Amino acid sequence: MKAKMYIAKNGFAYRASEDGQSVQFLDTTMHAGWKRSDYMTGKVFKTGRPAQEVMDEEASRNGWQPWEEPEESAAPQSNAVQLAAILADRYKRSGGEMTAEGFKKAMGTGGHADSQGFIDFGCKGVSIRPLGEPETKYTWAKFIKFCKENGLIENPTAAAGTAPQNAPIASDAQSSPCLSSGADVPTEEKTPLNSHCKTGKSPTGHCGAAAYCNEPYECCAPCPNDCNSRCGWISAKEESTPCKPEPAPKPAAAATMAAPAVTPAAETSTTLESAADAAASTPKPSSPDVRTPLSAPASPAEAGAVTHSLSAAAPVSSEVQPLVSSAFDYTGLDRPTVDTLHWAEREICDARRDYVARLAQAVYIAHDALLPVANCDGQRLNNNQHSEKTFIQWCASVGLGKDTAYRLLQVAALLNGSTPEEQAVLEAASPSLLYAAAKPSAPAQLVQAVKEGDITTHKQYQDLLARLRDKEQELASVQQEAALDRKEQEDANAAALRYKAEADRRAQDQQRLEGRIKSLEAQAREAERNLAGAREALTAAKARGDRWKEKAEALEAQAAAPAIEAKVIDPEEVE
């Protein structure tokens, strides 16, 4: 039976892996291939249930729709192509020229790692190392050719739908798809079941942001009643609420929207990290010209206008409390007034969220303008020689403290390092959640969950962070115990080796002594044999001496006897 797949409102499709142990997601707008969803897979591990069952429950809870992968994209891409697609898509969003020099200048030096493998890129080109496959190195020109051959780059001059680097940022009337004359009205199969559209205006003026929002986010005003697929849908339980235009803001509410709430700098400083830690760990985007969906100035003149408008504001608070508070008593107010006040509360909340994103982008642009930036050849891309001290002094001049400025740089880095869909989710997040996710110490899996919209509140983030830290402490404790056990085992093995070495040494000594003893015994036996032979020789010599002595004595005795006269006897006389 074919596994069931779902698609969320943000365009991400989900499916269970073939082994049923993890959940994978696919960005249907980028076609970068299926990737492991760490957040969803974490739920599978925590609950111990099959991945398909966990995904079915998540789809039912979030209103995901059943989905089937199109035939043309069903063929899986290789890990190398998927890794190349990540880098190609990142460059498309920068709006640079699709040339080797354009890649070299815009991408700078960096890397990427995920379940498919690793990417390292620098001045000379790209190195792609898919898991389980050999490393391949490309020059930027060959990498562009590789992307074209695999359909990752369609337009040879610029990424489709990306404005040139020097083009001015379009106004809401130009950039919002809802304001175009041919709004895409979804077909019946695209329309969520038992849902209807809510009209109004999203906080950023872009319909894309409404795809991820809950109350009070709504789709753009010019959208038709049934909306297009990028506008916000509301659940079936609200179907009884008729679609009607939002009430016009009262003067007090309009005044509240004009200027976000101001928080004293002393209040902010108690909740921010030290500037030294923030400055050392704040990642800098690879190119100052990277455009994001934020309302960033398109030129230094516009940047000056933005910073001038922000100069009167004190540092933004790192924590925005819910505006709907029981401290205000609505008793005695008629229904239209209550509705208007609730609308004003939502507008203030939206303005605060938008204010943090815009402020972070403005601080990032100022930081980038004051500090020198070097390209791959070591040449400066601007002529400024200012230091961090100059930047801090400028921040103080516009009412921003040192800690707040670096926290905002972290938020800008988080936004600039995200995809457009993720940026829309982050823009809809509360300031406290943005600050928490932007911290350098934030766990990568929680940051990704925030980007994907799985974590929507700061309290939820803190709860998950606490659970994650408990798991990490538990893991650290287990690892420490395992390390102690391993140390004891290593000590025991080392002692055994020492005992064995001592035994071998003693055995060698014993063998040497035994050999010496055998040698001495052989020498003793040889000495005994030599002694016996000497004794025999001595006895023989003594016998010979005795014989010679006897002969000598006999000769001496004979010499001492009287002389015998010898006469010649005549034989005849004898007769």
Coordinates of C-alpha atoms in Angstrom, one line a residue:
M1 CA 0.0 0.0 0.0
K2 CA 1.4 3.4 -1.0
A3 CA 2.2 5.7 2.0
K4 CA -0.1 8.7 2.4
M5 CA 1.4 12.1 1.8
Y6 CA 0.2 15.5 3.0
I7 CA 0.8 19.1 2.0
A8 CA 0.7 22.0 4.5
K9 CA -0.6 25.5 3.8
N10 CA 3.0 26.8 3.5
G11 CA 3.7 24.5 0.5
F12 CA 5.7 21.9 2.3
A13 CA 4.8 18.3 1.6
Y14 CA 5.3 15.5 4.2
R15 CA 5.6 11.8 4.0
A16 CA 6.9 8.8 6.0
S17 CA 10.2 7.3 5.1
E18 CA 10.3 3.8 3.5
D19 CA 11.5 2.3 6.8
G20 CA 8.8 4.0 8.7
Q21 CA 11.2 5.4 11.3
S22 CA 11.3 9.1 10.2
V23 CA 9.2 11.8 8.5
Q24 CA 10.5 13.6 5.4
F25 CA 9.5 17.0 3.9
L26 CA 9.6 18.5 0.5
D27 CA 9.5 22.2 -0.4
T28 CA 7.3 22.0 -3.5
T29 CA 8.3 25.5 -4.6
M30 CA 12.0 24.8 -4.7
H31 CA 12.1 21.1 -5.8
A32 CA 15.3 20.5 -3.7
G33 CA 14.4 16.9 -3.0
W34 CA 13.0 15.2 0.1
K35 CA 14.8 15.9 3.4
R36 CA 14.4 14.5 6.9
S37 CA 12.2 16.6 9.2
D38 CA 14.1 16.6 12.5
Y39 CA 11.1 18.0 14.4
M40 CA 8.6 15.5 13.1
T41 CA 11.1 12.6 13.5
G42 CA 11.7 13.7 17.0
K43 CA 8.0 13.2 17.7
V44 CA 8.3 9.7 16.3
F45 CA 11.2 8.9 18.6
K46 CA 9.5 10.4 21.6
T47 CA 6.2 8.6 21.2
G48 CA 7.6 5.4 19.9
R49 CA 4.9 5.2 17.2
P50 CA 5.2 4.6 13.5
A51 CA 6.0 7.7 11.4
Q52 CA 2.9 7.4 9.3
E53 CA 0.7 7.4 12.4
V54 CA 2.4 10.5 13.9
M55 CA 2.1 12.3 10.6
D56 CA -1.6 11.4 10.2
E57 CA -2.3 12.9 13.7
E58 CA -0.2 16.0 12.9
A59 CA -2.1 16.4 9.6
S60 CA -5.5 16.2 11.3
R61 CA -4.5 18.7 13.9
N62 CA -3.0 21.3 11.5
G63 CA -5.5 20.8 8.7
W64 CA -3.0 19.4 6.2
Q65 CA -4.5 18.2 2.9
P66 CA -3.8 14.8 1.2
W67 CA -1.2 15.2 -1.6
E68 CA 0.3 13.1 -4.3
E69 CA 3.7 13.8 -5.8
P70 CA 3.5 14.8 -9.5
E71 CA 4.9 12.3 -11.9
E72 CA 7.5 14.7 -13.3
S73 CA 9.1 15.2 -9.9
A74 CA 8.6 11.6 -8.6
A75 CA 12.1 10.5 -9.7
P76 CA 14.4 11.2 -6.8
Q77 CA 17.3 13.4 -7.3
S78 CA 20.8 12.4 -6.3
N79 CA 22.3 13.7 -3.2
A80 CA 24.8 15.8 -5.2
V81 CA 22.0 17.4 -7.2
Q82 CA 20.0 18.1 -4.0
L83 CA 23.0 19.7 -2.4
A84 CA 23.7 21.8 -5.5
A85 CA 20.0 22.9 -5.5
I86 CA 20.4 24.3 -2.0
L87 CA 23.3 26.5 -3.0
A88 CA 21.7 27.5 -6.4
D89 CA 18.5 28.5 -4.7
R90 CA 20.4 30.5 -2.0
Y91 CA 22.2 32.4 -4.8
K92 CA 18.9 33.0 -6.8
R93 CA 17.5 34.9 -3.8
S94 CA 20.6 37.1 -3.8
G95 CA 19.6 38.5 -7.2
G96 CA 23.1 38.4 -8.5
E97 CA 24.2 37.8 -12.1
M98 CA 24.3 34.1 -13.1
T99 CA 28.0 34.2 -13.8
A100 CA 31.1 32.7 -12.2
E101 CA 32.2 36.1 -11.0
G102 CA 28.7 36.8 -9.7
F103 CA 28.7 33.5 -7.6
K104 CA 32.2 34.2 -6.4
K105 CA 31.4 37.7 -5.1
A106 CA 28.0 36.9 -3.7
M107 CA 28.6 33.6 -2.0
G108 CA 31.9 34.4 -0.4
T109 CA 33.2 31.5 1.8
G110 CA 31.1 29.1 3.8
G111 CA 29.5 25.7 3.9
H112 CA 26.3 23.7 4.5
A113 CA 25.6 20.3 6.0
D114 CA 22.5 18.2 6.2
S115 CA 21.3 14.6 5.7
Q116 CA 22.4 14.6 2.1
G117 CA 26.0 15.5 2.8
F118 CA 28.3 18.6 2.9
I119 CA 29.0 21.7 0.7
D120 CA 32.1 23.8 1.0
F121 CA 32.4 26.9 -1.2
G122 CA 34.9 29.7 -1.5
C123 CA 36.8 31.8 -4.0
K124 CA 37.8 29.0 -6.3
G125 CA 34.5 27.2 -6.4
V126 CA 32.4 24.5 -4.8
S127 CA 33.2 21.1 -3.2
I128 CA 30.2 18.8 -2.9
R129 CA 30.5 15.7 -0.7
P130 CA 27.3 13.6 -0.7
L131 CA 27.0 11.0 2.0
G132 CA 28.4 7.7 0.9
E133 CA 29.8 9.2 -2.4
P134 CA 33.2 10.6 -3.4
E135 CA 33.8 14.3 -3.2
T136 CA 33.5 16.4 -6.4
K137 CA 35.0 19.8 -6.9
Y138 CA 33.7 22.4 -9.3
T139 CA 34.9 25.8 -10.4
W140 CA 32.1 28.4 -10.3
A141 CA 31.7 28.1 -14.1
K142 CA 31.5 24.3 -14.0
F143 CA 29.1 24.5 -11.1
I144 CA 26.7 26.8 -13.1
K145 CA 26.9 24.3 -16.0
F146 CA 26.1 21.5 -13.6
C147 CA 23.1 23.3 -12.3
K148 CA 21.8 24.1 -15.8
E149 CA 22.3 20.4 -16.8
N150 CA 20.2 19.3 -13.9
G151 CA 17.5 21.9 -14.3
L152 CA 18.4 23.9 -11.2
I153 CA 19.0 27.1 -13.1
E154 CA 16.5 28.2 -15.8
N155 CA 17.3 31.8 -16.4
P156 CA 21.0 32.3 -17.4
T157 CA 21.1 35.9 -16.3
A158 CA 19.1 36.1 -13.1
A159 CA 16.9 33.9 -11.0
A160 CA 13.2 34.0 -11.9
G161 CA 11.2 36.4 -9.8
T162 CA 14.2 38.0 -8.2
A163 CA 14.8 41.7 -8.5
P164 CA 18.2 42.9 -9.5
Q165 CA 20.5 44.0 -6.7
N166 CA 20.1 47.7 -7.4
A167 CA 16.4 47.7 -8.2
P168 CA 14.2 49.5 -5.7
I169 CA 12.0 47.6 -3.4
A170 CA 8.5 47.3 -4.8
S171 CA 5.7 48.9 -3.0
D172 CA 2.8 46.8 -1.6
A173 CA 0.9 47.5 -4.7
Q174 CA 3.7 46.1 -6.8
S175 CA 4.9 43.2 -4.7
S176 CA 1.7 41.7 -3.4
P177 CA 0.2 39.0 -5.6
C178 CA -3.2 39.9 -4.3
L179 CA -3.0 43.3 -5.9
S180 CA -2.5 41.9 -9.4
S181 CA -5.4 41.9 -11.8
G182 CA -5.3 38.2 -12.4
A183 CA -5.6 36.8 -8.8
D184 CA -5.3 33.1 -8.9
V185 CA -8.6 31.6 -7.7
P186 CA -8.0 28.0 -6.5
T187 CA -9.8 25.1 -8.1
E188 CA -12.1 22.9 -6.1
E189 CA -9.4 20.4 -5.3
K190 CA -7.0 23.1 -3.9
T191 CA -9.7 24.6 -1.6
P192 CA -9.4 23.3 2.0
L193 CA -12.5 21.4 3.0
N194 CA -15.0 23.2 5.3
S195 CA -13.0 26.4 5.2
H196 CA -13.6 29.9 3.9
C197 CA -11.5 33.0 3.4
K198 CA -11.1 35.9 5.7
T199 CA -10.5 39.3 4.1
G200 CA -8.5 42.1 5.6
K201 CA -4.8 43.1 5.3
S202 CA -1.8 41.2 6.4
P203 CA 0.7 43.0 8.7
T204 CA 3.5 43.1 6.0
G205 CA 1.2 43.8 3.0
H206 CA 2.3 40.6 1.4
C207 CA -0.2 37.7 0.9
G208 CA 2.6 35.2 1.4
A209 CA 2.8 36.0 5.1
A210 CA -0.8 35.1 5.6
A211 CA -0.2 31.5 4.6
Y212 CA 1.4 30.8 8.0
C213 CA -0.6 32.9 10.3
N214 CA -3.3 32.3 12.8
E215 CA -5.5 35.0 14.4
P216 CA -5.1 37.9 14.0
Y217 CA -3.3 37.5 10.6
E218 CA -5.5 37.7 7.6
C219 CA -5.1 37.7 3.8
C220 CA -4.8 40.9 1.8
A221 CA -7.7 43.1 1.2
P222 CA -7.9 42.8 -2.6
C223 CA -8.2 39.0 -2.5
P224 CA -11.5 37.6 -3.7
N225 CA -13.9 36.1 -1.2
D226 CA -12.7 32.6 -1.8
C227 CA -9.0 33.7 -1.9
N228 CA -6.0 32.2 -3.7
S229 CA -3.9 29.4 -2.4
R230 CA -1.4 31.8 -0.7
C231 CA -4.0 33.6 1.5
G232 CA -5.0 32.6 4.9
W233 CA -7.8 30.1 5.5
I234 CA -9.7 29.8 8.8
S235 CA -10.9 26.7 10.4
A236 CA -14.4 25.2 10.0
K237 CA -15.4 26.1 13.5
E238 CA -15.3 29.8 12.5
E239 CA -17.5 29.2 9.5
S240 CA -20.5 30.8 11.2
T241 CA -18.6 34.1 11.3
P242 CA -19.5 36.0 8.2
C243 CA -16.7 37.5 6.1
K244 CA -17.0 41.3 6.5
P245 CA -14.6 44.2 6.0
E246 CA -12.6 45.1 9.1
P247 CA -13.9 48.2 10.9
A248 CA -12.1 51.5 10.3
P249 CA -9.6 52.3 13.1
K250 CA -10.6 54.8 15.7
P251 CA -8.3 57.9 16.0
A252 CA -6.7 56.5 19.1
A253 CA -6.0 53.2 17.4
A254 CA -4.5 54.9 14.4
A255 CA -2.2 56.9 16.6
T256 CA -1.2 53.7 18.4
M257 CA -0.3 52.1 15.0
A258 CA 1.8 55.2 14.0
A259 CA 4.4 54.7 16.7
P260 CA 5.3 51.3 18.3
A261 CA 5.4 51.0 22.0
V262 CA 8.6 52.3 23.5
T263 CA 10.4 50.4 26.2
P264 CA 13.2 52.0 28.4
A265 CA 16.7 50.9 27.6
A266 CA 17.3 49.9 31.2
E267 CA 14.4 47.4 30.9
T268 CA 15.8 45.9 27.8
S269 CA 19.3 45.5 29.1
T270 CA 18.3 43.1 31.8
T271 CA 17.0 40.6 29.2
L272 CA 19.8 40.7 26.6
E273 CA 23.0 38.8 26.4
S274 CA 26.4 40.5 26.7
A275 CA 27.5 42.4 23.7
A276 CA 30.8 40.6 23.7
D277 CA 29.2 37.2 23.3
A278 CA 26.8 38.5 20.7
A279 CA 29.5 40.2 18.7
A280 CA 31.7 37.2 18.7
S281 CA 29.0 34.8 17.6
T282 CA 26.8 36.9 15.3
P283 CA 27.1 35.4 11.8
K284 CA 27.4 37.9 9.0
P285 CA 25.5 37.3 5.8
S286 CA 27.7 36.5 2.8
S287 CA 26.6 39.6 0.8
P288 CA 25.3 43.0 1.8
D289 CA 23.2 43.0 -1.3
V290 CA 21.1 40.0 -0.4
R291 CA 17.4 41.0 -0.5
T292 CA 14.8 39.6 1.8
P293 CA 11.1 40.0 2.0
L294 CA 11.7 42.5 4.8
S295 CA 10.9 46.2 4.1
A296 CA 14.6 47.1 3.7
P297 CA 15.8 50.3 2.1
A298 CA 17.0 49.9 -1.5
S299 CA 19.6 52.7 -1.3
P300 CA 21.8 54.5 1.2
A301 CA 19.4 57.5 1.0
E302 CA 16.4 55.3 1.9
A303 CA 18.5 53.6 4.6
G304 CA 19.1 57.1 6.1
A305 CA 15.4 57.8 6.0
V306 CA 14.7 54.6 7.8
T307 CA 17.3 55.1 10.5
H308 CA 16.2 58.7 10.9
S309 CA 12.6 57.5 11.6
L310 CA 13.9 55.0 14.1
S311 CA 16.1 57.5 16.0
A312 CA 13.3 58.7 18.2
A313 CA 12.4 55.2 19.3
A314 CA 14.0 53.6 22.4
P315 CA 15.4 50.0 22.1
V316 CA 12.7 47.5 21.5
S317 CA 11.7 45.3 24.3
S318 CA 12.7 41.7 24.1
E319 CA 9.4 40.5 25.5
V320 CA 6.0 41.6 24.2
Q321 CA 3.2 40.6 26.5
P322 CA -0.2 39.6 25.1
L323 CA -2.3 42.6 24.4
V324 CA -5.6 40.9 25.3
S325 CA -5.3 41.3 29.0
S326 CA -7.9 40.9 31.8
A327 CA -6.6 44.2 33.2
F328 CA -9.0 46.2 30.9
D329 CA -12.7 45.8 31.7
Y330 CA -14.8 45.8 28.5
T331 CA -18.0 45.8 30.5
G332 CA -20.4 48.5 29.4
L333 CA -19.0 48.9 25.9
D334 CA -21.2 48.1 22.9
R335 CA -20.2 45.3 20.5
P336 CA -18.8 47.6 17.7
T337 CA -16.6 49.4 20.2
V338 CA -15.3 46.1 21.6
D339 CA -14.6 44.8 18.1
T340 CA -12.7 48.0 17.2
L341 CA -10.6 47.8 20.4
H342 CA -9.7 44.1 19.7
W343 CA -8.8 45.2 16.1
A344 CA -6.6 47.9 17.5
E345 CA -4.9 45.4 19.8
R346 CA -4.2 43.1 16.9
E347 CA -2.8 46.0 14.9
I348 CA -0.5 47.0 17.8
C349 CA 0.7 43.4 18.1
D350 CA 1.3 43.2 14.4
A351 CA 3.1 46.6 14.4
R352 CA 5.4 45.4 17.1
R353 CA 6.3 42.3 15.2
D354 CA 6.9 44.2 12.0
Y355 CA 8.8 46.9 14.0
V356 CA 11.4 44.3 15.3
A357 CA 12.0 42.9 11.8
R358 CA 12.4 46.3 10.2
L359 CA 14.6 47.6 13.1
A360 CA 16.8 44.5 12.8
Q361 CA 17.2 45.0 9.1
A362 CA 18.0 48.7 9.5
V363 CA 20.7 47.9 12.2
Y364 CA 22.1 45.3 9.9
I365 CA 22.4 47.7 7.0
A366 CA 24.0 50.3 9.2
H367 CA 26.5 47.8 10.6
D368 CA 27.3 46.6 7.1
A369 CA 27.8 50.2 5.9
L370 CA 30.2 51.2 8.8
L371 CA 32.4 48.1 8.8
P372 CA 34.6 47.1 5.9
V373 CA 33.7 44.1 3.9
A374 CA 36.4 42.1 2.0
N375 CA 35.8 39.9 -1.1
C376 CA 37.5 36.7 -2.0
D377 CA 40.5 38.5 -3.5
G378 CA 41.1 40.4 -0.2
Q379 CA 39.9 43.7 -1.8
R380 CA 37.5 45.9 0.2
L381 CA 34.0 46.3 -1.2
N382 CA 33.7 49.6 0.5
N383 CA 36.2 52.3 1.6
N384 CA 35.1 52.5 5.3
Q385 CA 37.6 51.7 7.9
H386 CA 35.4 52.1 11.0
S387 CA 35.4 49.8 13.9
E388 CA 32.7 48.2 16.1
K389 CA 33.2 51.2 18.5
T390 CA 31.9 53.5 15.7
F391 CA 28.9 51.3 15.2
I392 CA 28.1 51.3 18.9
Q393 CA 28.4 55.0 19.0
W394 CA 26.0 55.3 16.1
C395 CA 23.5 53.0 17.8
A396 CA 23.6 55.1 20.9
S397 CA 22.8 58.2 18.8
V398 CA 19.6 56.6 17.7
G399 CA 18.6 55.3 21.1
L400 CA 19.9 51.7 20.8
G401 CA 22.0 50.1 23.5
K402 CA 25.0 48.0 22.7
D403 CA 23.4 44.7 23.8
T404 CA 20.2 45.5 21.9
A405 CA 22.1 46.3 18.7
Y406 CA 23.9 43.0 18.7
R407 CA 20.7 41.1 19.5
L408 CA 19.1 42.8 16.5
L409 CA 22.0 41.8 14.4
Q410 CA 21.4 38.3 15.4
V411 CA 17.7 38.6 14.4
A412 CA 18.8 40.0 11.0
A413 CA 21.2 37.1 10.5
L414 CA 18.4 34.7 11.3
L415 CA 16.1 36.3 8.8
N416 CA 18.7 36.7 6.1
G417 CA 19.8 33.1 6.4
S418 CA 16.2 31.8 5.9
T419 CA 14.2 31.0 2.9
P420 CA 11.3 33.4 1.9
E421 CA 8.8 31.0 3.3
E422 CA 10.8 30.8 6.6
Q423 CA 11.1 34.5 6.7
A424 CA 7.4 34.9 6.5
V425 CA 7.0 32.6 9.5
L426 CA 9.7 34.5 11.4
E427 CA 8.1 37.8 10.6
A428 CA 4.9 36.6 12.1
A429 CA 6.6 35.4 15.3
S430 CA 6.6 37.4 18.5
P431 CA 9.7 39.5 19.4
S432 CA 10.6 37.3 22.3
L433 CA 10.4 34.2 20.1
L434 CA 12.6 35.9 17.5
Y435 CA 15.2 36.9 20.0
A436 CA 15.3 33.4 21.5
A437 CA 15.6 31.7 18.1
A438 CA 18.3 34.2 17.0
K439 CA 20.6 33.4 19.9
P440 CA 23.9 31.7 18.8
S441 CA 23.3 29.2 21.6
A442 CA 19.8 28.3 20.3
P443 CA 19.6 24.6 19.3
A444 CA 19.5 24.1 15.6
Q445 CA 16.4 21.8 15.7
L446 CA 14.4 24.3 17.7
V447 CA 15.4 27.1 15.3
Q448 CA 14.3 25.0 12.4
A449 CA 11.0 24.2 14.1
V450 CA 10.5 28.0 14.6
K451 CA 11.2 28.6 10.9
E452 CA 8.8 25.9 9.9
G453 CA 6.0 27.2 12.1
D454 CA 6.0 24.2 14.4
I455 CA 6.8 26.5 17.3
T456 CA 4.6 29.6 17.5
T457 CA 5.0 31.0 21.0
H458 CA 7.9 31.8 23.3
K459 CA 6.5 29.7 26.1
Q460 CA 6.3 26.7 23.7
Y461 CA 9.9 27.4 22.8
Q462 CA 11.0 27.6 26.4
D463 CA 9.2 24.4 27.3
L464 CA 10.8 22.5 24.4
L465 CA 14.2 24.1 25.2
A466 CA 13.9 23.0 28.8
R467 CA 13.0 19.4 27.7
L468 CA 15.8 19.4 25.3
R469 CA 18.3 20.6 27.9
D470 CA 17.0 17.9 30.3
K471 CA 17.5 15.3 27.5
E472 CA 21.0 16.7 26.9
Q473 CA 21.8 16.6 30.6
E474 CA 20.5 13.0 30.8
L475 CA 22.5 12.2 27.7
A476 CA 25.6 13.9 29.2
S477 CA 25.1 11.9 32.4
V478 CA 24.8 8.7 30.4
Q479 CA 27.8 9.6 28.4
Q480 CA 29.8 10.4 31.5
E481 CA 28.9 7.1 33.1
A482 CA 29.8 5.4 29.8
A483 CA 33.1 7.3 29.8
L484 CA 33.8 6.2 33.4
D485 CA 33.0 2.6 32.5
R486 CA 35.2 2.9 29.4
K487 CA 38.0 4.4 31.6
E488 CA 37.7 1.5 34.0
Q489 CA 37.8 -1.0 31.2
E490 CA 40.8 0.8 29.7
D491 CA 42.5 0.8 33.0
A492 CA 41.8 -2.9 33.5
N493 CA 43.0 -3.7 30.0
A494 CA 46.2 -1.6 30.6
A495 CA 46.8 -3.5 33.9
A496 CA 46.3 -6.8 32.1
L497 CA 48.8 -5.8 29.5
R498 CA 51.2 -4.8 32.2
Y499 CA 50.8 -8.1 34.0
K500 CA 51.2 -10.0 30.7
A501 CA 54.3 -8.0 29.9
E502 CA 55.7 -8.8 33.4
A503 CA 54.8 -12.4 33.0
D504 CA 56.5 -12.5 29.6
R505 CA 59.6 -10.9 31.0
R506 CA 59.8 -13.4 33.9
A507 CA 59.2 -16.2 31.5
Q508 CA 62.1 -15.0 29.4
D509 CA 64.3 -14.6 32.5
Q510 CA 63.3 -18.2 33.5
Q511 CA 64.2 -19.5 30.1
R512 CA 67.5 -17.7 30.2
L513 CA 68.3 -19.1 33.6
E514 CA 67.2 -22.6 32.6
G515 CA 69.5 -22.3 29.6
R516 CA 72.4 -21.1 31.8
I517 CA 71.8 -24.0 34.1
K518 CA 71.8 -26.5 31.3
S519 CA 75.0 -24.9 29.9
L520 CA 76.7 -25.2 33.3
E521 CA 75.5 -28.8 33.7
A522 CA 77.0 -29.6 30.3
Q523 CA 80.2 -27.9 31.3
A524 CA 80.3 -29.9 34.5
R525 CA 79.8 -33.1 32.7
E526 CA 82.5 -32.2 30.2
A527 CA 84.8 -31.3 33.1
E528 CA 84.1 -34.7 34.7
R529 CA 84.8 -36.4 31.5
N530 CA 88.0 -34.4 31.2
L531 CA 88.9 -35.3 34.8
A532 CA 88.4 -39.0 34.3
G533 CA 90.6 -38.9 31.2
A534 CA 93.2 -37.0 33.1
R535 CA 93.1 -39.6 35.9
E536 CA 93.5 -42.4 33.4
A537 CA 96.3 -40.6 31.7
L538 CA 97.9 -40.1 35.1
T539 CA 97.6 -43.7 36.1
A540 CA 99.1 -44.8 32.8
A541 CA 101.9 -42.4 33.2
K542 CA 102.5 -43.6 36.7
A543 CA 102.6 -47.2 35.5
R544 CA 105.0 -46.3 32.8
G545 CA 107.1 -44.5 35.4
D546 CA 107.1 -47.5 37.7
R547 CA 108.3 -49.7 34.9
W548 CA 111.0 -47.3 34.0
K549 CA 112.0 -47.1 37.6
E550 CA 112.2 -50.9 37.9
K551 CA 114.3 -51.1 34.8
A552 CA 116.6 -48.4 36.2
E553 CA 116.9 -50.1 39.5
A554 CA 117.7 -53.4 37.7
L555 CA 120.4 -51.8 35.7
E556 CA 121.8 -50.1 38.8
A557 CA 121.9 -53.5 40.5
Q558 CA 123.5 -55.2 37.6
A559 CA 126.1 -52.5 37.5
A560 CA 127.0 -53.0 41.1
A561 CA 127.6 -56.9 40.9
P562 CA 131.3 -58.3 40.9
A563 CA 132.9 -58.8 37.6
I564 CA 133.0 -62.3 36.2
E565 CA 136.2 -63.3 34.4
A566 CA 135.6 -64.7 31.2
K567 CA 137.7 -67.5 29.9
V568 CA 137.8 -69.3 26.6
I569 CA 137.0 -72.9 27.2
D570 CA 138.5 -75.4 24.9
P571 CA 135.9 -77.9 23.9
E572 CA 138.3 -80.6 24.1
E573 CA 138.9 -79.8 27.7
V574 CA 135.4 -80.1 28.4
E575 CA 135.3 -83.6 27.1

